[in-house]
Short mmCIF file of C-alpha atoms in Angstrom, two decimals:
data_model
loop_
_atom_site.label_atom_id
_atom_site.label_comp_id
_atom_site.label_asym_id
_atom_site.label_seq_id
_atom_site.Cartn_x
_atom_site.Cartn_y
_atom_site.Cartn_z
CA MET A 1 0.00 0.00 0.00
CA LYS A 2 2.89 2.37 0.80
CA LYS A 3 4.40 1.67 -2.64
CA SER A 4 1.08 2.48 -4.30
CA THR A 5 0.89 5.81 -2.46
CA ALA A 6 4.42 6.74 -3.48
CA LEU A 7 3.72 5.93 -7.11
CA VAL A 8 0.56 8.02 -7.14
CA ALA A 9 2.51 10.93 -5.63
CA ALA A 10 5.15 10.57 -8.31
CA LEU A 11 2.50 10.70 -11.00
CA LEU A 12 1.06 13.91 -9.60
CA VAL A 13 4.49 15.54 -9.53
CA SER A 14 5.17 14.47 -13.11
CA GLY A 15 2.02 16.20 -14.28
CA CYS A 16 -0.21 13.23 -14.95
CA GLN A 17 -3.76 14.37 -14.21
CA MET A 18 -6.20 11.80 -12.81
CA THR A 19 -9.93 12.52 -12.52
CA ASP A 20 -12.96 10.60 -11.30
CA GLU A 21 -14.33 10.49 -14.88
CA PRO A 22 -13.78 7.18 -16.75
CA HIS A 23 -11.33 7.39 -19.61
CA ILE A 24 -13.05 6.28 -22.82
CA VAL A 25 -10.86 5.22 -25.71
CA GLU A 26 -12.33 5.32 -29.21
CA ILE A 27 -10.84 2.89 -31.70
CA ASN A 28 -10.67 4.24 -35.25
CA GLU A 29 -9.30 2.64 -38.37
CA GLN A 30 -6.34 4.97 -38.62
CA THR A 31 -2.73 4.19 -39.31
CA PRO A 32 -0.03 4.82 -36.70
CA ALA A 33 1.17 7.72 -38.78
CA ASP A 34 -2.09 9.55 -38.00
CA TYR A 35 -1.12 9.78 -34.29
CA PRO A 36 1.60 12.04 -32.90
CA ALA A 37 4.62 10.19 -31.51
CA ALA A 38 4.38 9.46 -27.77
CA GLN A 39 6.89 11.20 -25.54
CA PRO A 40 9.06 9.01 -23.23
CA TYR A 41 7.49 10.35 -20.04
CA GLU A 42 4.02 9.52 -21.43
CA VAL A 43 5.08 5.91 -22.00
CA VAL A 44 6.42 5.69 -18.42
CA ASN A 45 3.23 7.20 -17.02
CA ALA A 46 1.05 4.81 -19.01
CA LEU A 47 3.03 1.80 -17.84
CA THR A 48 2.91 3.05 -14.23
CA LEU A 49 -0.87 3.40 -14.37
CA ASP A 50 -1.16 -0.15 -15.68
CA ALA A 51 1.04 -1.40 -12.85
CA LEU A 52 -1.01 0.49 -10.29
CA SER A 53 -4.29 -0.92 -11.58
CA GLU A 54 -2.88 -4.47 -11.52
CA GLN A 55 -1.56 -3.98 -8.00
CA GLN A 56 -4.94 -2.67 -6.82
CA ALA A 57 -6.66 -5.66 -8.40
CA ASP A 58 -4.29 -8.00 -6.54
CA LEU A 59 -5.13 -6.29 -3.24
CA GLU A 60 -8.87 -6.59 -3.80
CA GLU A 61 -8.93 -10.19 -5.02
CA LEU A 62 -8.40 -12.09 -1.74
CA PRO A 63 -8.81 -15.88 -1.81
CA VAL A 64 -12.19 -17.35 -0.98
CA PHE A 65 -12.03 -20.17 1.55
CA ASP A 66 -14.56 -22.89 2.36
CA ASP A 67 -12.95 -23.59 5.74
CA VAL A 68 -12.44 -21.05 8.55
CA TRP A 69 -9.18 -22.76 9.61
CA GLU A 70 -7.79 -22.17 6.10
CA ARG A 71 -8.90 -18.54 6.29
CA ILE A 72 -6.93 -18.18 9.54
CA ARG A 73 -3.96 -20.10 8.16
CA TYR A 74 -3.67 -17.74 5.18
CA GLN A 75 -3.43 -14.67 7.45
CA LEU A 76 -1.02 -15.92 10.15
CA SER A 77 1.65 -13.24 10.51
CA ILE A 78 3.37 -13.37 13.91
CA PRO A 79 6.86 -14.90 13.58
CA VAL A 80 7.21 -18.23 15.39
CA PRO A 81 10.73 -18.88 16.70
CA GLN A 82 11.66 -22.56 16.87
CA ASN A 83 12.77 -22.46 20.50
CA ARG A 84 12.34 -25.04 23.25
CA PRO A 85 9.09 -23.65 24.79
CA ILE A 86 7.30 -23.57 21.42
CA VAL A 87 8.60 -26.96 20.28
CA THR A 88 7.52 -28.49 23.61
CA GLU A 89 3.97 -27.11 23.33
CA ARG A 90 3.72 -27.99 19.64
CA ASN A 91 4.82 -31.58 20.31
CA TYR A 92 2.13 -31.87 22.97
CA TYR A 93 -0.65 -30.69 20.65
CA ASN A 94 0.75 -32.78 17.81
CA LYS A 95 0.38 -35.94 19.91
CA HIS A 96 -3.25 -35.17 20.82
CA GLN A 97 -5.27 -35.25 17.61
CA ARG A 98 -8.45 -36.05 19.56
CA TYR A 99 -8.02 -32.80 21.48
CA LEU A 100 -7.81 -30.84 18.21
CA ASP A 101 -10.92 -32.67 17.00
CA ARG A 102 -12.81 -31.57 20.13
CA ILE A 103 -11.62 -28.00 19.59
CA SER A 104 -13.08 -27.93 16.07
CA LYS A 105 -16.38 -29.36 17.27
CA ARG A 106 -16.72 -26.82 20.09
CA ALA A 107 -15.53 -23.87 18.00
CA SER A 108 -17.77 -24.54 15.01
CA PRO A 109 -20.68 -22.27 16.05
CA TYR A 110 -18.42 -19.39 17.14
CA LEU A 111 -15.17 -19.30 15.16
CA TYR A 112 -16.48 -17.60 12.02
CA TYR A 113 -17.91 -14.75 14.11
CA ILE A 114 -14.66 -14.34 16.08
CA VAL A 115 -12.55 -14.27 12.90
CA GLU A 116 -14.85 -11.63 11.42
CA GLU A 117 -14.45 -9.44 14.51
CA VAL A 118 -10.65 -9.81 14.60
CA GLU A 119 -10.41 -8.89 10.92
CA LYS A 120 -12.67 -5.84 11.33
CA ARG A 121 -10.27 -4.46 13.92
CA GLN A 122 -7.21 -5.36 11.80
CA MET A 123 -5.70 -7.29 14.69
CA PRO A 124 -3.43 -10.34 14.27
CA ILE A 125 -5.53 -13.33 13.23
CA GLU A 126 -3.64 -15.43 15.79
CA LEU A 127 -5.91 -13.87 18.44
CA ALA A 128 -8.79 -15.96 17.08
CA LEU A 129 -6.90 -19.00 18.44
CA LEU A 130 -6.64 -17.59 21.96
CA PRO A 131 -9.87 -19.26 23.21
CA ILE A 132 -8.17 -22.62 22.57
CA VAL A 133 -5.47 -21.72 25.08
CA GLU A 134 -7.92 -20.12 27.50
CA SER A 135 -10.80 -22.57 27.58
CA ALA A 136 -10.49 -25.07 24.70
CA PHE A 137 -13.54 -23.19 23.32
CA ASP A 138 -15.71 -24.42 26.18
CA PRO A 139 -18.27 -21.66 26.93
CA PHE A 140 -18.96 -23.24 30.32
CA GLY A 141 -15.29 -23.46 31.26
CA TYR A 142 -14.70 -22.24 34.84
CA SER A 143 -11.33 -21.93 36.56
CA HIS A 144 -10.53 -22.17 40.26
CA ARG A 145 -9.76 -18.44 40.11
CA SER A 146 -13.39 -17.73 39.06
CA ALA A 147 -12.52 -17.01 35.42
CA SER A 148 -15.38 -17.94 33.09
CA GLY A 149 -16.32 -18.27 29.41
CA ILE A 150 -14.34 -19.00 26.25
CA TRP A 151 -12.16 -15.92 26.91
CA GLN A 152 -11.86 -16.73 30.65
CA PHE A 153 -12.68 -13.33 32.16
CA MET A 154 -12.25 -12.80 35.89
CA PRO A 155 -15.29 -11.10 37.49
CA GLU A 156 -13.42 -7.83 38.12
CA THR A 157 -11.90 -7.68 34.64
CA GLY A 158 -15.32 -8.41 33.17
CA GLU A 159 -16.79 -5.46 35.07
CA ARG A 160 -13.91 -3.29 33.87
CA PHE A 161 -14.82 -4.04 30.25
CA ASN A 162 -18.58 -3.66 30.74
CA LEU A 163 -19.58 -7.31 30.95
CA LYS A 164 -22.81 -7.38 32.93
CA GLN A 165 -22.88 -9.99 35.73
CA ASN A 166 -25.90 -10.60 37.92
CA TRP A 167 -28.37 -13.23 39.14
CA TRP A 168 -29.85 -13.65 35.67
CA TYR A 169 -26.93 -13.27 33.33
CA ASP A 170 -23.13 -13.43 33.08
CA GLY A 171 -21.72 -11.54 30.11
CA ARG A 172 -18.35 -13.30 30.56
CA ARG A 173 -19.95 -16.39 29.00
CA ASP A 174 -21.91 -14.50 26.32
CA ILE A 175 -20.12 -15.28 23.03
CA VAL A 176 -20.79 -11.91 21.38
CA GLU A 177 -20.22 -9.71 24.42
CA SER A 178 -17.16 -11.55 25.74
CA THR A 179 -15.54 -11.46 22.29
CA ARG A 180 -16.10 -7.71 22.14
CA ALA A 181 -14.63 -7.28 25.62
CA ALA A 182 -11.64 -9.56 24.94
CA LEU A 183 -10.68 -7.67 21.79
CA ASP A 184 -11.17 -4.35 23.60
CA TYR A 185 -8.84 -5.58 26.35
CA LEU A 186 -6.21 -6.87 23.93
CA SER A 187 -6.32 -3.58 21.95
CA TYR A 188 -5.82 -1.67 25.20
CA LEU A 189 -2.90 -3.90 26.20
CA HIS A 190 -1.31 -3.51 22.77
CA LYS A 191 -1.38 0.28 23.07
CA THR A 192 -0.29 0.26 26.73
CA LEU A 193 2.66 -2.05 26.07
CA GLU A 194 4.11 -0.01 23.21
CA GLY A 195 2.63 -1.96 20.32
CA ASP A 196 4.15 -5.34 21.16
CA TRP A 197 1.56 -8.05 20.50
CA LEU A 198 3.39 -10.85 22.34
CA ASN A 199 3.65 -8.68 25.45
CA ALA A 200 -0.04 -7.79 25.09
CA ILE A 201 -0.97 -11.49 24.90
CA ALA A 202 1.22 -12.21 27.94
CA ALA A 203 -0.50 -9.38 29.84
CA TYR A 204 -3.91 -10.84 28.95
CA ASN A 205 -2.83 -13.84 31.00
CA SER A 206 -1.03 -12.21 33.92
CA GLY A 207 -2.18 -8.57 33.89
CA GLU A 208 -0.62 -5.44 32.43
CA GLY A 209 0.89 -4.44 35.77
CA ARG A 210 3.05 -7.53 36.00
CA VAL A 211 4.27 -7.27 32.40
CA SER A 212 4.90 -3.52 32.74
CA ARG A 213 7.01 -4.11 35.84
CA ALA A 214 9.01 -6.80 34.05
CA ILE A 215 9.65 -4.38 31.16
CA GLN A 216 10.75 -1.61 33.53
CA LYS A 217 13.03 -4.03 35.36
CA ASN A 218 14.76 -4.96 32.09
CA ARG A 219 15.05 -1.34 31.03
CA LYS A 220 16.90 -0.46 34.22
CA LYS A 221 19.36 -3.24 33.46
CA HIS A 222 19.62 -2.16 29.79
CA LEU A 223 18.19 -5.51 28.69
CA PRO A 224 15.77 -6.20 25.81
CA THR A 225 12.07 -5.82 26.60
CA ASP A 226 10.57 -8.33 24.16
CA PHE A 227 8.49 -11.18 25.61
CA TRP A 228 11.29 -13.74 25.40
CA SER A 229 13.57 -11.53 27.52
CA LEU A 230 11.12 -10.78 30.35
CA ASP A 231 11.06 -12.42 33.77
CA LEU A 232 7.42 -13.53 34.02
CA PRO A 233 5.52 -16.19 35.99
CA LYS A 234 5.85 -19.78 34.82
CA GLU A 235 2.22 -19.91 33.68
CA THR A 236 2.69 -16.85 31.45
CA THR A 237 6.00 -18.02 29.97
CA ALA A 238 4.12 -21.12 28.76
CA TYR A 239 0.97 -19.20 27.72
CA VAL A 240 2.38 -17.34 24.72
CA PRO A 241 4.28 -20.40 23.39
CA LYS A 242 1.01 -22.36 23.49
CA LEU A 243 -0.65 -19.84 21.19
CA LEU A 244 2.32 -19.69 18.82
CA ALA A 245 2.62 -23.49 18.81
CA LEU A 246 -1.03 -23.76 17.72
CA ALA A 247 -0.47 -21.19 15.00
CA ASP A 248 2.62 -23.06 13.79
CA LEU A 249 0.77 -26.37 13.81
CA LEU A 250 -2.03 -24.84 11.76
CA LYS A 251 0.38 -23.21 9.32
CA ARG A 252 2.41 -26.41 8.82
CA GLN A 253 -0.33 -28.98 9.29
CA ASP A 254 0.82 -31.06 6.32
CA GLU A 255 4.37 -31.18 7.61
CA PHE A 256 3.26 -32.35 11.05
CA LYS A 257 0.48 -34.57 9.70
CA VAL A 258 -2.26 -33.13 11.89
CA LYS A 259 -5.85 -32.53 10.86
CA TRP A 260 -8.06 -29.57 11.71
CA ASP A 261 -11.64 -30.66 11.10
CA PRO A 262 -13.15 -28.15 8.65
CA ILE A 263 -15.49 -25.45 9.92
CA VAL A 264 -17.66 -23.90 7.24
CA ASN A 265 -16.46 -20.40 6.36
CA ALA A 266 -19.91 -18.85 6.43
CA GLN A 267 -22.23 -17.23 8.91
CA VAL A 268 -24.25 -19.93 10.64
CA VAL A 269 -25.73 -17.94 13.55
CA ASP A 270 -27.09 -14.44 14.04
CA VAL A 271 -28.31 -12.22 16.87
CA VAL A 272 -32.08 -11.75 17.24
CA ASP A 273 -33.52 -8.96 19.39
CA VAL A 274 -36.48 -10.41 21.30
CA GLY A 275 -37.43 -7.04 22.81
CA SER A 276 -38.48 -8.36 26.23
CA GLN A 277 -37.78 -11.02 28.81
CA ILE A 278 -38.48 -14.53 27.52
CA ASP A 279 -38.57 -18.01 28.99
CA LEU A 280 -35.65 -19.83 27.36
CA ALA A 281 -37.48 -23.15 27.18
CA LEU A 282 -40.25 -21.36 25.28
CA ALA A 283 -37.66 -19.67 23.03
CA ALA A 284 -36.17 -23.08 22.25
CA GLU A 285 -39.61 -24.41 21.28
CA MET A 286 -40.22 -21.39 19.03
CA ALA A 287 -36.90 -21.93 17.28
CA GLY A 288 -37.42 -25.67 16.88
CA MET A 289 -34.36 -26.44 19.05
CA ASN A 290 -33.81 -28.36 22.24
CA ILE A 291 -32.87 -26.44 25.37
CA THR A 292 -29.28 -27.72 25.37
CA GLU A 293 -28.65 -26.35 21.87
CA LEU A 294 -30.08 -22.97 22.87
CA TYR A 295 -27.90 -22.72 25.99
CA ARG A 296 -24.77 -23.68 24.04
CA LEU A 297 -25.34 -20.71 21.75
CA ASN A 298 -26.41 -18.49 24.66
CA PRO A 299 -24.28 -19.64 27.61
CA GLY A 300 -24.47 -16.23 29.29
CA PHE A 301 -27.86 -16.89 30.87
CA ASN A 302 -27.86 -18.19 34.46
CA ARG A 303 -31.57 -18.82 34.80
CA TRP A 304 -34.67 -20.14 33.10
CA ALA A 305 -35.26 -16.82 31.34
CA THR A 306 -33.40 -13.78 30.04
CA ASP A 307 -32.73 -10.83 32.35
CA PRO A 308 -35.83 -8.60 32.73
CA ASP A 309 -33.55 -5.58 32.22
CA GLY A 310 -31.77 -7.11 29.24
CA PRO A 311 -29.95 -8.08 27.24
CA HIS A 312 -32.98 -9.27 25.31
CA THR A 313 -30.97 -10.80 22.47
CA LEU A 314 -30.50 -14.43 21.50
CA LEU A 315 -27.92 -16.05 19.26
CA LEU A 316 -29.81 -18.45 16.98
CA PRO A 317 -28.98 -20.65 13.97
CA LEU A 318 -29.71 -18.87 10.70
CA ASP A 319 -32.08 -21.61 9.57
CA SER A 320 -34.17 -21.21 12.76
CA ILE A 321 -34.55 -17.43 12.78
CA GLU A 322 -37.51 -17.16 10.39
CA GLN A 323 -39.55 -19.73 12.32
CA PHE A 324 -38.62 -18.11 15.64
CA SER A 325 -39.52 -14.61 14.43
CA GLN A 326 -42.91 -15.76 13.18
CA GLN A 327 -43.73 -17.46 16.49
CA LEU A 328 -42.46 -14.48 18.48
CA ALA A 329 -44.66 -12.05 16.53
CA LYS A 330 -47.72 -14.09 17.53
CA THR A 331 -46.80 -14.13 21.24
CA ASP A 332 -47.77 -11.27 23.55
CA HIS A 333 -45.05 -10.00 25.89
CA LYS A 334 -46.82 -11.40 28.96
CA GLN A 335 -47.10 -14.82 27.33
CA ARG A 336 -43.33 -14.97 26.79
CA ILE A 337 -42.95 -15.82 30.48
CA ARG A 338 -44.77 -18.82 31.93
CA TRP A 339 -46.60 -17.60 34.99
CA GLN A 340 -49.11 -18.46 37.68
CA HIS A 341 -51.64 -16.41 39.66
CA TYR A 342 -50.73 -15.45 43.23
CA THR A 343 -52.70 -13.49 45.83
CA VAL A 344 -50.63 -11.33 48.16
CA GLN A 345 -50.86 -12.48 51.78
CA LYS A 346 -50.12 -10.76 55.09
CA GLY A 347 -46.37 -10.34 55.59
CA ASP A 348 -45.60 -10.63 51.88
CA SER A 349 -43.24 -8.35 50.02
CA LEU A 350 -41.95 -8.62 46.48
CA SER A 351 -38.64 -9.99 47.77
CA VAL A 352 -40.41 -12.62 49.93
CA ILE A 353 -42.55 -13.74 46.99
CA ALA A 354 -39.56 -13.77 44.66
CA SER A 355 -37.60 -15.93 47.10
CA ARG A 356 -40.52 -18.34 47.51
CA PHE A 357 -40.83 -18.88 43.75
CA ASP A 358 -37.09 -18.71 43.01
CA THR A 359 -37.35 -15.65 40.80
CA SER A 360 -36.47 -11.97 41.22
CA THR A 361 -38.37 -8.86 42.25
CA GLN A 362 -37.46 -7.35 38.86
CA SER A 363 -39.19 -10.15 37.02
CA ILE A 364 -42.39 -9.82 39.08
CA GLN A 365 -42.38 -6.04 38.62
CA THR A 366 -41.87 -6.34 34.86
CA LEU A 367 -44.57 -8.99 34.42
CA ASN A 368 -47.10 -6.97 36.44
CA GLU A 369 -46.02 -3.54 35.15
CA LEU A 370 -45.47 -2.28 38.72
CA ASP A 371 -43.94 1.17 39.16
CA SER A 372 -42.75 0.47 42.73
CA HIS A 373 -42.15 -2.30 45.26
CA ILE A 374 -45.38 -1.49 47.13
CA ILE A 375 -47.99 -4.28 47.15
CA ARG A 376 -51.14 -4.80 49.29
CA VAL A 377 -52.79 -7.81 50.90
CA GLY A 378 -55.29 -9.45 48.52
CA GLN A 379 -53.62 -7.98 45.42
CA ALA A 380 -53.53 -10.41 42.47
CA LEU A 381 -50.10 -10.87 40.93
CA LEU A 382 -48.66 -12.86 38.07
CA VAL A 383 -45.57 -14.73 39.28
CA PRO A 384 -43.12 -16.39 36.86
CA LEU A 385 -43.47 -20.17 36.94
CA SER A 386 -39.80 -20.98 36.93
CA GLU A 387 -37.49 -23.90 37.43
CA GLY A 388 -35.08 -21.69 39.37
CA ASN A 389 -31.51 -22.59 38.49
CA ILE A 390 -30.75 -24.28 35.21
CA ASP A 391 -31.55 -27.80 36.35
CA ASN A 392 -33.16 -29.21 33.23
CA GLU A 393 -32.13 -32.86 32.99
CA GLN A 394 -30.96 -32.28 29.41
CA LEU A 395 -28.22 -29.93 30.59
CA THR A 396 -24.85 -31.32 31.61
CA ALA A 397 -23.53 -31.01 35.15
CA LYS A 398 -20.76 -28.76 33.81
CA MET A 399 -23.32 -26.36 32.34
CA ARG A 400 -25.26 -26.22 35.60
CA LYS A 401 -22.07 -25.69 37.57
CA ALA A 402 -20.90 -22.81 35.37
CA THR A 403 -24.23 -21.04 35.57
CA ALA A 404 -24.44 -21.19 39.36
CA PRO A 405 -24.49 -17.62 40.68
CA THR A 406 -21.40 -16.21 42.31
CA LYS A 407 -21.22 -14.69 45.76
CA LYS A 408 -18.70 -12.50 47.53
CA GLN A 409 -16.71 -13.54 50.57
CA THR A 410 -14.93 -10.93 52.69
CA VAL A 411 -11.79 -12.06 54.47
CA HIS A 412 -10.08 -10.01 57.21
CA TYR A 413 -6.34 -10.66 57.20
CA ARG A 414 -3.74 -9.60 59.76
CA VAL A 415 -0.25 -8.98 58.34
CA LYS A 416 2.46 -11.35 59.59
CA LYS A 417 6.22 -10.86 59.71
CA GLY A 418 7.72 -10.87 56.22
CA ASP A 419 4.36 -10.50 54.41
CA THR A 420 4.18 -8.51 51.17
CA LEU A 421 1.21 -7.61 48.99
CA TRP A 422 2.48 -10.14 46.45
CA ASP A 423 2.54 -12.98 49.03
CA ILE A 424 -0.93 -12.20 50.31
CA SER A 425 -2.49 -11.69 46.86
CA ASN A 426 -1.00 -14.96 45.62
CA ALA A 427 -2.23 -16.88 48.68
CA HIS A 428 -5.79 -15.58 48.23
CA ASP A 429 -6.04 -15.77 44.41
CA VAL A 430 -6.45 -12.02 43.89
CA THR A 431 -4.25 -9.46 42.16
CA ILE A 432 -1.89 -7.03 43.87
CA GLN A 433 -3.85 -4.11 42.41
CA GLN A 434 -7.15 -5.43 43.78
CA LEU A 435 -5.62 -5.87 47.22
CA ALA A 436 -4.16 -2.37 47.08
CA ASN A 437 -7.45 -0.80 45.91
CA TRP A 438 -9.54 -2.53 48.60
CA ASN A 439 -7.21 -1.25 51.31
CA LYS A 440 -6.40 2.18 49.79
CA LEU A 441 -2.70 1.35 49.39
CA SER A 442 -0.20 1.80 46.60
CA ALA A 443 0.81 -1.37 44.73
CA ASN A 444 4.33 -1.17 46.16
CA ALA A 445 3.30 -0.30 49.75
CA ILE A 446 5.37 -1.68 52.64
CA LEU A 447 3.10 -3.46 55.12
CA LYS A 448 3.26 -3.13 58.89
CA LEU A 449 3.19 -6.03 61.33
CA ASN A 450 -0.42 -6.77 62.47
CA GLN A 451 -1.84 -4.35 59.90
CA LYS A 452 -5.42 -5.36 59.03
CA LEU A 453 -6.32 -5.95 55.39
CA VAL A 454 -9.67 -6.60 53.73
CA ILE A 455 -9.83 -9.18 50.93
CA HIS A 456 -12.93 -9.67 48.76
CA LYS A 457 -13.11 -13.10 47.15
CA THR A 458 -15.60 -14.41 44.60
CA LEU A 459 -17.02 -17.90 45.15
CA GLN A 460 -19.64 -19.83 43.23
CA ASP A 461 -22.54 -21.22 45.23
CA ASN A 462 -21.43 -24.72 44.28
CA GLN A 463 -17.73 -23.92 43.96
CA PRO A 464 -15.88 -24.87 47.16
CA SER A 465 -13.09 -22.75 48.52
CA ARG A 466 -9.52 -23.77 47.81
CA LEU A 467 -9.37 -25.29 51.29
CA ALA A 468 -12.45 -27.39 50.62
CA GLN A 469 -11.07 -28.39 47.22
CA SER A 470 -7.96 -29.79 48.95
CA ALA A 471 -10.00 -31.87 51.42
CA ARG A 472 -9.84 -35.63 50.88
CA SER A 473 -11.39 -38.64 52.59
CA ILE A 474 -8.90 -41.48 53.12
CA THR A 475 -8.88 -44.86 54.79
CA TYR A 476 -6.04 -45.36 57.25
CA LYS A 477 -4.92 -48.80 58.45
CA VAL A 478 -3.83 -48.75 62.10
CA ARG A 479 -0.23 -49.81 62.65
CA LYS A 480 1.44 -51.34 65.70
CA GLY A 481 2.07 -48.61 68.32
CA ASP A 482 -0.55 -46.22 66.87
CA SER A 483 -2.85 -44.23 69.14
CA LEU A 484 -5.66 -41.78 68.41
CA ALA A 485 -3.44 -38.88 69.51
CA ARG A 486 -0.55 -40.01 67.30
CA ILE A 487 -2.78 -40.40 64.21
CA ALA A 488 -4.49 -37.05 64.90
CA SER A 489 -1.11 -35.33 65.14
CA LYS A 490 0.19 -37.01 61.97
CA PHE A 491 -2.78 -35.91 59.85
CA LYS A 492 -3.37 -32.57 61.62
CA VAL A 493 -6.91 -33.39 62.76
CA SER A 494 -8.41 -33.70 66.25
CA VAL A 495 -8.98 -36.86 68.27
CA GLU A 496 -12.63 -35.81 68.64
CA ASP A 497 -13.05 -35.73 64.85
CA ILE A 498 -11.56 -39.21 64.41
CA VAL A 499 -13.92 -40.55 67.07
CA LYS A 500 -16.92 -38.84 65.44
CA TRP A 501 -16.05 -39.95 61.87
CA ASN A 502 -15.62 -43.58 62.91
CA LYS A 503 -18.17 -43.80 65.76
CA ILE A 504 -15.66 -45.42 68.10
CA ASP A 505 -14.99 -45.26 71.84
CA SER A 506 -12.03 -43.00 72.58
CA GLN A 507 -11.25 -45.04 75.71
CA LYS A 508 -10.67 -48.30 73.82
CA TYR A 509 -7.31 -49.25 72.36
CA LEU A 510 -6.85 -49.35 68.61
CA GLN A 511 -6.03 -52.71 67.03
CA PRO A 512 -3.31 -53.17 64.33
CA GLY A 513 -5.03 -53.57 60.97
CA GLN A 514 -8.11 -51.66 62.10
CA LYS A 515 -9.33 -49.25 59.40
CA LEU A 516 -10.21 -45.63 60.15
CA LYS A 517 -11.88 -43.05 57.96
CA LEU A 518 -10.09 -39.67 58.01
CA ASN A 519 -11.11 -36.39 56.37
CA ILE A 520 -7.88 -34.52 55.80
CA ASP A 521 -6.60 -31.39 54.08
CA VAL A 522 -3.90 -32.70 51.74
CA LYS A 523 -2.23 -29.28 51.55
CA ARG A 524 -1.72 -29.18 55.30
CA THR A 525 -0.50 -32.77 55.53
#
């Protein structure tokens, strides 16, 4: 493109005039002698114009692909060094063809849309492969750090990039919204980290603060600041090579004899604006789909219906949209939610009724067109007839687990000798910046002994804490010389607990070979 611009400039300087009017050439039966001889500069200009038109045609005529993977392969542009980290990751993927097959199956409804969005922003096409590294394209993927969705957003980062998260809906799992937020975040990181895409990708994993500090550290030592030269956490030093290894494996698939199952390079889904809250089981019926298929395309919804306050959009297969739209047009707004009659009783409030029927006050207000929370005894209300959480037997346990609502846990921590913000943040699965913000400190603050800190942690209703996750039930065979006190000390439990778990008499001696059930924390033992 730069060459084309320079050539056009040269033409203008040389006096060649170009207008918007088409140049029409009339062919007459005249001999060459009838035309004046062409000057040398005119020949050069004519040849240059021909070259420019050919070059423009080349730019406009991009290949047409049937397969989205081939479309990505054609545009791969980030250099892939053949170093140990990349070769190690590439060898791993190369040995797991079944994993790549699962990736293609999961990505098939989403990948075309993601590629389109990456191309619109003129970002490296390699970013379309990032959900493989993050979640293996599983929209219900959930990490122990509370990251969720195909782009694995933490709750706080999701809020930062305007991903709505509430009882009804989690935008981190919404394919359209999370893709928008992920590309916004990566664009921000690219600008913040001086236009280095590998550093931006690394920061997507570990946070811009950590990568920025690593860059500053290298600068002070007059060392290079590219990704390969930075001192970053082990997880991050493997993260970027994973992405590049996938790109290399896609680019040289024939050489490595791997197969990427084709994904049609065409739009297969589209967003439909419903305009109001709708029961998702009803929406599935209208679209001629089963509920599992609908949730896989719309994994952002936590409940049996869309959020009363929106979004009121659904991602549907193209071949289902016409049928859905026709059915929707015939259905009144109130009929889009399955409801039952309820008469307000003494002591009732909207919140009490909502809790009783496992719905929300918003939903009752919307359905009954109430302007306030005030209700009176004897008043007739329409209450959504819900199934509460997503517990339809067609849905997998993983889907139900991912859609369980999150709750906050506040921990009060007292600083011990030698503690730093980094130590405490790492131990509680939060970032240094979060810890600093919650306690109105700078990120490099020096802590005082016995200083009190507040830590806000996010837990799922059905997601145990890290301590609970490390709990294990084991069977212990009593050895010669064992006593209850000795076993309790060895496994860091109490004698009372051992007695309770095994329903034994603490006054009786243990017998060699006797089996005891112990509930232990493997991290402590």
